Short mmCIF file of C-alpha atoms and ligand atoms in Angstrom, two decimals:
data_model
loop_
_atom_site.label_atom_id
_atom_site.label_comp_id
_atom_site.label_asym_id
_atom_site.label_seq_id
_atom_site.Cartn_x
_atom_site.Cartn_y
_atom_site.Cartn_z
CA MET A 1 161.88 95.05 131.96
CA LEU A 2 163.22 98.05 133.34
CA GLY A 3 165.29 97.74 136.28
CA GLN A 4 165.54 99.78 139.47
CA MET A 5 166.47 103.69 138.37
CA ARG A 6 167.06 106.58 140.36
CA LEU A 7 164.73 109.53 139.84
CA ALA A 8 165.33 113.27 140.61
CA ILE A 9 161.75 114.70 141.04
CA ILE A 10 162.00 118.10 141.00
CA GLY A 11 158.87 119.99 142.94
CA GLN A 12 156.74 117.49 145.59
CA GLY A 13 153.64 119.04 145.14
CA TYR A 14 150.22 117.56 143.48
CA VAL A 15 152.05 116.58 140.46
CA GLY A 16 155.66 115.91 141.70
CA LEU A 17 154.51 113.78 144.85
CA ALA A 18 152.20 111.68 142.64
CA ILE A 19 155.14 110.40 140.51
CA THR A 20 157.28 110.00 143.37
CA GLU A 21 154.58 107.41 144.96
CA SER A 22 154.38 105.50 141.54
CA ALA A 23 157.77 105.52 140.55
CA LEU A 24 158.06 103.98 144.44
CA LEU A 25 155.78 101.41 144.40
CA ALA A 26 157.18 100.56 140.44
CA GLY A 27 160.69 100.25 142.60
CA HIS A 28 162.65 103.13 141.77
CA HIS A 29 164.68 104.90 144.08
CA VAL A 30 163.57 108.80 143.96
CA THR A 31 165.38 112.23 145.43
CA GLY A 32 162.78 114.77 146.03
CA ILE A 33 163.71 118.43 145.65
CA ASP A 34 161.32 121.25 146.77
CA LYS A 35 162.85 124.48 147.86
CA SER A 36 159.84 124.69 150.43
CA PRO A 37 161.16 123.88 154.14
CA SER A 38 157.80 122.85 155.15
CA VAL A 39 157.58 120.23 152.03
CA VAL A 40 160.78 118.74 152.87
CA SER A 41 160.58 118.83 156.50
CA GLY A 42 157.07 116.85 156.59
CA LEU A 43 158.05 114.38 153.76
CA ARG A 44 161.51 113.44 155.34
CA SER A 45 158.99 112.75 158.63
CA GLY A 46 156.92 110.15 156.59
CA LYS A 47 153.86 112.52 155.79
CA SER A 48 152.64 113.09 152.78
CA HIS A 49 151.08 116.62 152.42
CA ILE A 50 148.95 115.91 149.63
CA LYS A 51 145.20 114.26 149.91
CA GLY A 52 145.01 110.68 147.96
CA ILE A 53 148.73 109.89 148.64
CA SER A 54 149.48 107.58 151.27
CA HIS A 55 151.73 107.94 154.51
CA SER A 56 152.35 104.50 154.45
CA VAL A 57 153.91 104.69 150.98
CA ILE A 58 156.22 107.75 151.90
CA ALA A 59 157.31 106.51 155.31
CA LYS A 60 158.27 103.47 154.32
CA SER A 61 160.24 104.51 151.45
CA ILE A 62 161.81 107.04 153.65
CA ASN A 63 162.72 104.61 156.33
CA SER A 64 164.15 102.08 153.83
CA GLY A 65 166.25 104.89 152.17
CA ASP A 66 164.53 104.52 148.85
CA PHE A 67 163.12 108.01 149.07
CA GLU A 68 165.65 110.85 150.15
CA VAL A 69 164.27 114.65 150.23
CA SER A 70 166.45 117.76 149.72
CA ASP A 71 166.12 121.38 149.25
CA SER A 72 169.53 121.28 147.37
CA TYR A 73 169.66 120.70 143.26
CA ALA A 74 173.07 119.04 144.05
CA GLN A 75 171.48 116.12 145.22
CA ALA A 76 170.28 115.42 141.32
CA SER A 77 173.71 114.92 140.15
CA ASP A 78 173.58 111.09 140.54
CA ALA A 79 170.25 110.45 139.35
CA ASP A 80 169.49 108.75 135.73
CA VAL A 81 166.45 110.55 135.19
CA VAL A 82 165.33 114.06 136.23
CA VAL A 83 161.70 114.91 136.48
CA ILE A 84 160.77 118.71 136.60
CA ALA A 85 157.14 119.06 137.95
CA ILE A 86 156.95 122.85 139.21
CA PRO A 87 154.58 125.40 139.46
CA THR A 88 153.74 127.18 135.87
CA PRO A 89 151.11 130.11 136.89
CA LEU A 90 150.09 133.44 135.71
CA ASP A 91 151.89 136.67 137.03
CA ASN A 92 150.05 139.34 138.25
CA THR A 93 149.28 140.84 134.64
CA GLY A 94 147.68 137.53 134.09
CA SER A 95 150.25 136.23 131.60
CA PRO A 96 152.44 133.24 131.91
CA ASP A 97 154.76 132.86 134.40
CA LEU A 98 157.73 130.35 133.43
CA SER A 99 160.00 131.98 136.26
CA LEU A 100 160.35 128.73 138.58
CA LEU A 101 160.72 126.86 135.63
CA VAL A 102 163.39 129.06 134.10
CA SER A 103 165.20 129.10 137.59
CA ALA A 104 164.90 125.42 137.80
CA ALA A 105 166.61 124.63 134.67
CA LYS A 106 169.43 127.08 135.28
CA SER A 107 169.88 125.31 138.75
CA LEU A 108 169.92 122.07 136.94
CA GLY A 109 172.20 123.37 134.45
CA GLU A 110 174.61 124.17 137.49
CA VAL A 111 174.77 120.65 138.92
CA LEU A 112 174.25 117.87 136.21
CA LYS A 113 177.65 117.10 135.02
CA THR A 114 176.86 113.72 133.33
CA PRO A 115 174.22 112.91 130.62
CA LYS A 116 170.87 112.61 132.07
CA LEU A 117 167.30 111.51 130.72
CA ILE A 118 165.44 115.09 131.71
CA ILE A 119 161.65 115.24 131.68
CA ASN A 120 159.17 117.67 131.81
CA GLU A 121 156.13 117.43 133.62
CA SER A 122 154.96 121.03 134.11
CA THR A 123 152.27 122.40 131.76
CA SER A 124 153.12 124.70 129.32
CA TYR A 125 152.91 126.13 125.71
CA PRO A 126 154.63 124.15 122.81
CA GLY A 127 158.19 124.82 122.41
CA THR A 128 158.80 125.21 126.28
CA LEU A 129 161.16 122.48 126.09
CA ARG A 130 162.97 122.70 123.41
CA GLU A 131 163.52 126.56 123.58
CA VAL A 132 163.43 127.48 127.21
CA ILE A 133 164.31 124.35 129.46
CA LYS A 134 167.08 122.70 127.05
CA PRO A 135 168.78 125.57 126.16
CA LEU A 136 168.93 127.20 129.97
CA VAL A 137 169.92 123.49 131.07
CA ASP A 138 172.80 123.05 128.31
CA GLU A 139 174.09 126.49 129.25
CA GLY A 140 175.68 125.44 132.31
CA SER A 141 176.28 121.59 132.16
CA SER A 142 176.99 121.43 128.08
CA GLN A 143 176.49 117.85 128.28
CA ASN A 144 174.48 115.56 125.64
CA HIS A 145 171.33 114.61 127.96
CA LEU A 146 168.31 113.32 126.67
CA TYR A 147 165.10 115.86 126.46
CA ALA A 148 161.35 114.52 126.63
CA ILE A 149 157.85 115.80 128.02
CA SER A 150 155.22 114.13 129.67
CA PRO A 151 152.30 116.36 130.65
CA GLU A 152 150.97 115.16 133.88
CA ARG A 153 147.18 114.53 133.43
CA VAL A 154 146.58 113.97 137.60
CA ASP A 155 143.03 115.14 138.64
CA PRO A 156 143.38 115.61 142.83
CA GLY A 157 140.40 114.20 144.32
CA ASN A 158 139.50 111.79 141.61
CA ARG A 159 139.11 108.26 142.90
CA SER A 160 138.71 106.34 139.60
CA TYR A 161 141.53 107.99 137.84
CA GLY A 162 145.47 107.95 138.88
CA VAL A 163 148.98 107.80 137.60
CA LYS A 164 148.72 104.10 136.95
CA ASN A 165 145.30 104.13 134.98
CA THR A 166 145.74 107.24 133.01
CA PRO A 167 146.92 107.03 129.84
CA ARG A 168 150.14 108.98 129.30
CA ILE A 169 151.54 111.07 126.27
CA VAL A 170 155.25 111.05 125.94
CA GLY A 171 157.24 113.14 123.11
CA GLY A 172 161.16 114.01 123.26
CA LEU A 173 163.21 116.18 121.42
CA THR A 174 164.87 113.23 119.79
CA ASP A 175 163.66 109.40 119.14
CA GLN A 176 166.17 108.26 121.75
CA ALA A 177 164.81 110.78 124.47
CA ARG A 178 161.49 109.92 123.90
CA ASP A 179 161.79 105.88 124.15
CA ALA A 180 163.84 106.43 127.26
CA ALA A 181 160.96 108.11 128.51
CA VAL A 182 158.71 105.98 127.32
CA ALA A 183 160.34 102.85 129.17
CA LEU A 184 160.23 104.96 132.32
CA TYR A 185 156.88 105.61 132.33
CA LYS A 186 156.16 101.78 131.34
CA SER A 187 157.39 100.78 134.72
CA PHE A 188 154.22 102.51 136.38
CA CYS A 189 151.69 103.38 133.27
CA ASP A 190 149.26 100.93 132.16
CA GLU A 191 149.17 103.02 128.84
CA VAL A 192 152.08 105.21 127.54
CA ILE A 193 151.41 107.16 124.25
CA PRO A 194 154.41 108.15 122.36
CA VAL A 195 153.83 111.26 120.24
CA SER A 196 155.95 112.51 117.25
CA SER A 197 157.37 115.58 118.98
CA ALA A 198 157.55 117.40 122.18
CA GLU A 199 155.50 119.80 120.79
CA VAL A 200 152.61 117.55 120.26
CA ALA A 201 152.70 116.42 123.57
CA GLU A 202 152.82 119.97 125.23
CA ALA A 203 150.12 121.19 122.98
CA ALA A 204 147.83 117.74 123.69
CA LYS A 205 147.92 118.73 127.33
CA LEU A 206 146.85 122.59 126.59
CA PHE A 207 144.14 121.70 124.16
CA GLU A 208 142.65 118.95 126.69
CA ASN A 209 142.44 121.80 129.67
CA THR A 210 141.30 124.22 126.99
CA PHE A 211 138.66 121.81 125.83
CA ARG A 212 137.10 121.69 129.53
CA PHE A 213 137.66 125.69 130.00
CA ILE A 214 135.81 126.32 126.54
CA ASN A 215 132.78 123.50 127.68
CA ILE A 216 132.43 125.10 131.06
CA GLY A 217 132.11 128.44 129.66
CA LEU A 218 129.44 127.31 127.62
CA VAL A 219 127.58 125.33 130.33
CA ASN A 220 127.78 128.60 132.61
CA GLU A 221 126.42 130.93 129.63
CA PHE A 222 123.53 128.14 128.84
CA ALA A 223 122.57 128.23 132.35
CA GLU A 224 122.19 131.95 132.78
CA ILE A 225 119.69 132.02 129.52
CA MET A 226 118.03 129.29 130.74
CA SER A 227 117.40 130.67 134.20
CA ALA A 228 115.97 133.73 132.06
CA MET A 229 113.68 131.81 129.91
CA GLY A 230 112.21 130.29 133.12
CA ILE A 231 113.73 126.62 132.23
CA PRO A 232 115.48 124.43 134.75
CA ALA A 233 119.01 124.27 133.70
CA ASP A 234 119.63 120.90 135.51
CA GLU A 235 116.63 118.78 134.24
CA VAL A 236 118.31 120.10 130.61
CA PHE A 237 121.46 118.87 130.96
CA GLU A 238 120.15 115.74 132.94
CA ALA A 239 117.83 115.23 129.69
CA ALA A 240 121.00 116.13 127.14
CA GLY A 241 123.00 113.72 129.02
CA SER A 242 120.73 110.57 128.14
CA LYS A 243 122.55 110.62 124.71
CA PRO A 244 124.57 107.83 124.75
CA TYR A 245 127.55 109.59 121.95
CA GLY A 246 128.30 112.80 121.18
CA PHE A 247 127.50 114.45 124.45
CA MET A 248 129.95 115.12 127.80
CA PRO A 249 128.85 116.55 130.86
CA PHE A 250 129.78 119.75 132.51
CA HIS A 251 128.08 121.67 135.33
CA PRO A 252 127.80 125.44 135.57
CA ASN A 253 129.07 127.10 138.92
CA VAL A 254 130.46 130.64 140.50
CA GLY A 255 133.28 130.42 138.19
CA ILE A 256 136.30 128.08 137.35
CA GLY A 257 139.59 127.61 139.52
CA GLY A 258 142.33 125.45 140.10
CA HIS A 259 146.00 125.33 138.93
CA CYS A 260 145.35 124.06 135.50
CA ILE A 261 141.71 124.99 133.97
CA PRO A 262 141.93 128.60 134.18
CA VAL A 263 145.80 128.92 133.43
CA ASP A 264 146.28 126.60 130.69
CA PRO A 265 144.28 127.89 128.15
CA ILE A 266 146.12 131.93 128.65
CA TYR A 267 149.39 130.06 127.92
CA LEU A 268 148.01 128.63 124.75
CA GLN A 269 146.70 132.12 123.51
CA GLU A 270 149.99 133.70 124.41
CA ARG A 271 151.96 131.49 122.36
CA ALA A 272 149.00 131.82 119.56
CA LYS A 273 149.88 135.48 119.71
CA GLU A 274 153.50 135.32 118.94
CA PHE A 275 152.12 133.42 115.51
CA GLY A 276 149.92 136.51 114.76
CA LEU A 277 146.71 134.68 115.73
CA THR A 278 144.62 134.68 118.84
CA SER A 279 141.68 132.21 120.24
CA LYS A 280 138.43 133.62 120.22
CA TYR A 281 137.15 130.84 122.29
CA ILE A 282 139.17 131.39 124.82
CA ALA A 283 138.60 134.94 124.81
CA LEU A 284 135.02 134.41 125.15
CA SER A 285 135.10 131.77 127.79
CA GLN A 286 137.52 133.90 129.94
CA GLU A 287 135.18 136.41 129.92
CA ILE A 288 131.91 134.20 130.66
CA ASN A 289 134.00 132.30 133.62
CA HIS A 290 135.36 135.71 134.99
CA ARG A 291 131.75 136.98 135.10
CA MET A 292 130.25 134.21 137.21
CA PRO A 293 130.96 135.27 140.43
CA LYS A 294 128.91 138.77 139.80
CA TYR A 295 126.22 137.06 138.28
CA VAL A 296 125.88 134.62 141.25
CA THR A 297 125.99 137.50 143.81
CA GLN A 298 123.38 139.31 141.74
CA ARG A 299 121.55 135.81 141.57
CA LEU A 300 121.48 135.91 145.47
CA ILE A 301 120.24 139.34 146.11
CA ASP A 302 117.21 138.45 143.66
CA GLU A 303 116.30 135.44 145.95
CA TYR A 304 117.19 136.77 149.36
CA GLY A 305 116.61 140.32 148.70
CA ASP A 306 119.35 142.99 150.27
CA ILE A 307 122.55 141.49 151.61
CA LYS A 308 123.48 144.85 153.14
CA GLY A 309 124.88 144.11 156.85
CA LYS A 310 123.93 140.57 156.52
CA LYS A 311 126.20 137.95 158.20
CA VAL A 312 126.72 135.68 155.16
CA LEU A 313 129.06 132.04 155.54
CA VAL A 314 130.51 130.86 152.47
CA VAL A 315 130.79 127.51 152.11
CA GLY A 316 133.63 125.38 150.40
CA VAL A 317 136.41 127.44 149.06
CA SER A 318 138.67 124.82 147.43
CA TYR A 319 138.25 125.23 143.80
CA LYS A 320 136.48 121.80 143.80
CA ALA A 321 134.93 119.12 145.83
CA ASP A 322 137.11 117.03 147.78
CA ILE A 323 140.45 118.49 147.41
CA SER A 324 141.82 121.35 149.93
CA ASP A 325 143.43 123.22 146.76
CA THR A 326 142.17 126.77 146.84
CA ARG A 327 144.49 128.27 144.11
CA GLU A 328 142.64 130.62 141.64
CA SER A 329 139.53 129.41 143.72
CA PRO A 330 136.65 131.53 142.51
CA ALA A 331 135.41 131.67 146.12
CA GLU A 332 137.64 134.61 146.55
CA PRO A 333 136.31 137.02 143.62
CA PHE A 334 132.69 135.87 145.17
CA ILE A 335 133.27 136.44 148.32
CA GLU A 336 135.02 140.30 147.20
CA ASN A 337 131.57 140.60 145.38
CA LEU A 338 129.38 139.75 148.35
CA LYS A 339 131.53 142.61 150.20
CA THR A 340 131.22 145.44 148.01
CA GLN A 341 127.53 144.49 148.37
CA GLY A 342 127.64 145.59 151.87
CA ALA A 343 127.76 141.85 153.35
CA VAL A 344 129.89 140.58 156.35
CA VAL A 345 131.69 137.55 154.98
CA LEU A 346 132.97 134.51 156.87
CA TRP A 347 133.72 130.97 155.39
CA HIS A 348 133.96 127.67 156.41
CA ASP A 349 135.43 124.56 154.34
CA PRO A 350 136.23 121.34 156.28
CA LEU A 351 139.30 120.87 154.25
CA VAL A 352 141.12 124.31 154.76
CA SER A 353 141.83 125.15 157.89
CA SER A 354 143.77 128.90 156.75
CA TRP A 355 143.09 130.78 153.57
CA ARG A 356 143.85 134.41 152.71
CA GLY A 357 145.41 134.57 156.39
CA GLU A 358 141.76 134.17 157.87
CA SER A 359 140.90 130.83 160.04
CA CYS A 360 137.76 128.43 158.97
CA SER A 361 134.84 129.68 160.66
CA PRO A 362 132.37 126.83 162.43
CA VAL A 363 128.94 126.30 161.08
CA SER A 364 127.08 127.27 164.30
CA GLU A 365 127.76 130.81 164.78
CA ASP A 366 124.70 133.08 164.28
CA TYR A 367 124.72 133.92 160.63
CA ASP A 368 121.79 135.24 158.34
CA LEU A 369 122.53 132.96 155.33
CA ALA A 370 125.23 130.56 153.87
CA VAL A 371 125.99 130.29 150.39
CA VAL A 372 127.51 126.50 149.77
CA LEU A 373 130.03 127.00 146.33
CA VAL A 374 131.54 123.44 147.13
CA ALA A 375 129.83 120.48 148.93
CA HIS A 376 132.61 118.38 150.26
CA SER A 377 131.89 114.69 150.82
CA ASN A 378 132.45 115.35 154.54
CA LEU A 379 130.72 118.49 154.60
CA SER A 380 128.25 118.49 157.44
CA MET A 381 126.06 121.81 158.26
CA ASN A 382 125.07 120.30 161.79
CA GLY A 383 124.75 123.05 163.98
CA TRP A 384 123.63 125.60 161.45
CA ARG A 385 120.81 127.85 162.97
CA GLY A 386 121.18 130.48 160.51
CA GLY A 387 118.47 131.59 157.55
CA PRO A 388 118.59 130.27 154.06
CA ILE A 389 120.94 128.04 152.35
CA PHE A 390 121.48 128.81 148.80
CA THR A 391 123.87 126.50 146.89
CA THR A 392 125.46 127.13 143.34
CA ASN A 393 126.04 123.02 142.91
CA PHE A 394 124.01 121.16 140.56
CA ASN A 395 124.18 117.99 142.42
CA GLN A 396 122.45 119.20 145.39
CA LYS A 397 123.50 117.52 148.59
CA TYR A 398 120.56 118.40 150.43
CA PRO A 399 117.02 119.20 148.66
CA ASP A 400 116.48 122.02 151.15
CA TRP A 401 119.34 124.17 149.80
CA LYS A 402 118.40 126.59 147.19
CA PRO A 403 119.76 126.56 143.85
CA LEU A 404 120.97 129.86 142.55
CA ILE A 405 122.37 128.52 138.92
CA SER A 406 119.63 126.16 137.76
CA ILE A 407 116.09 128.53 139.03
CA GLU A 408 113.28 129.74 136.88
CA HIS A 409 113.60 133.01 138.13
CA LYS A 410 111.39 134.37 135.44
CA LYS A 411 108.24 132.53 136.53
CA LYS A 412 108.48 134.10 140.34
N1 NAD B 1 148.11 120.12 140.14
C1 NAD B 1 147.18 119.48 139.55
O1 NAD B 1 146.04 118.64 139.32
C2 NAD B 1 147.88 119.31 137.73
C3 NAD B 1 147.71 118.60 136.99
C4 NAD B 1 148.20 118.44 136.02
C5 NAD B 1 149.56 119.36 135.42
N2 NAD B 1 149.80 120.34 136.47
C6 NAD B 1 150.87 120.76 136.43
O2 NAD B 1 152.18 120.65 137.23
C7 NAD B 1 152.97 121.69 136.85
C8 NAD B 1 153.25 121.34 139.17
O3 NAD B 1 151.72 121.85 139.64
P1 NAD B 1 151.33 121.40 140.71
O4 NAD B 1 149.73 121.10 141.03
O5 NAD B 1 152.38 120.14 141.64
O6 NAD B 1 152.08 122.64 141.87
P2 NAD B 1 152.30 122.22 143.35
O7 NAD B 1 152.16 123.78 143.84
O8 NAD B 1 151.00 121.67 144.17
O9 NAD B 1 153.81 121.97 143.59
C9 NAD B 1 154.80 122.46 143.46
C10 NAD B 1 155.85 122.07 144.20
O10 NAD B 1 157.06 122.78 143.52
C11 NAD B 1 157.94 123.46 144.46
N3 NAD B 1 158.83 124.59 143.94
C12 NAD B 1 158.28 125.57 143.23
N4 NAD B 1 159.40 126.15 142.69
C13 NAD B 1 160.30 125.45 143.00
C14 NAD B 1 161.94 125.23 142.35
N5 NAD B 1 162.32 126.42 141.45
N6 NAD B 1 163.03 124.02 142.91
C15 NAD B 1 162.18 123.35 143.40
N7 NAD B 1 160.77 123.37 143.67
C16 NAD B 1 160.05 124.34 143.56
C17 NAD B 1 157.08 124.17 145.39
O11 NAD B 1 157.58 124.22 146.82
C18 NAD B 1 156.26 122.83 145.34
O12 NAD B 1 156.18 121.95 146.57
C19 NAD B 1 152.05 122.74 136.69
O13 NAD B 1 152.71 123.38 135.69
C20 NAD B 1 150.68 122.51 136.54
O14 NAD B 1 150.20 123.23 135.85
C21 NAD B 1 149.13 120.24 137.62
#
């Protein structure tokens, strides 16, 4: 059994705080390092800012001293293990942006003066640990650190699978590094799967999310075709889903969002270009997924009529049900499309109080219509006194909401 380890976890967001919680529950000491003052002060006061991560574990561990939080990388210097869990977004040209990872690696290099096990959990293209992180850390600290990668698979809002029961892939730049990381993860994960290299682990993560990205593109396109043929797509998907093998359900919607699914395939695509290759599947799925907000806007106009001057409430602006994360949310281009058509648009989301500098609007004002993009479990339309409620969801919360994607509009 692995004894208590001292972990420094860089980045205390969705991924970093989930690992923090699991490590604390396994009896390790954690120093959370985050550059956001509000994240640091919130955690220090014992409060979790991530839905699904309990206040009680955080508060208890802060009080006992097992969990410390800082904005200073210097606090990582006495850790046994450093885990990196910071954002790897796209830049404003749509290309991978490793600047935060680069800055974290440089900062670590400046403070790590004794050998550590350094594990990257941030998602990036194969080669990132070997070619980007290691040289930057080593340049500053010139120590014999062990480098491993364990791409995080957390699915925020998923009540069935969490850090403990989701199998974890681990690769290393050396066998020693991989085995040390495997031992750590075995202290709080049920199943740990060592792989032969860091690049295998990095590529496996990108393949998982590219698989999802492409299949969502496929169902989005298929739903458009079914709609034009006058065949209800939801019934088709349900019928196809009765096959007990060789089929996995995906659902169309107004687009694709979040920090992972729309982003990770682009990391793979850009890396492939360096090898003279390009993925046609990724390019095509991106095109289809990106046109969905426009398609749904047109479907709304087909069903409702002209929306010029109409007061529209868009409901559910996070990128999926039961989480408050609005990163890359397709609600944004959808709202822009509605505005381009002359609609006056407000939004409501029971999990999001402010977004894009605007506050959440109540459902009880006078609206002409509503479009429900994401139906959170706690969503209530009580007090609605406007016109029709449309939805892009397949699993409709209320039968009187009018579907916009699965619809036999050719028959009308
Ligand atoms: N959110 C998910 O569902 C999910 C799932 C699997 C993998 N990932 C990957 O995990 C990584 C982290 O994503 P996340 O969702 O946890 O991000 P996040 O935005 O929720 O959290 C990142 C945290 O890092 C902090 N931070 C940013 N730059 C920093 C720096 N230089 N030094 C210290 N702290 C810094 C931010 O203040 C923030 O609190 C990304 O690579 C992402 O692709 C995310």
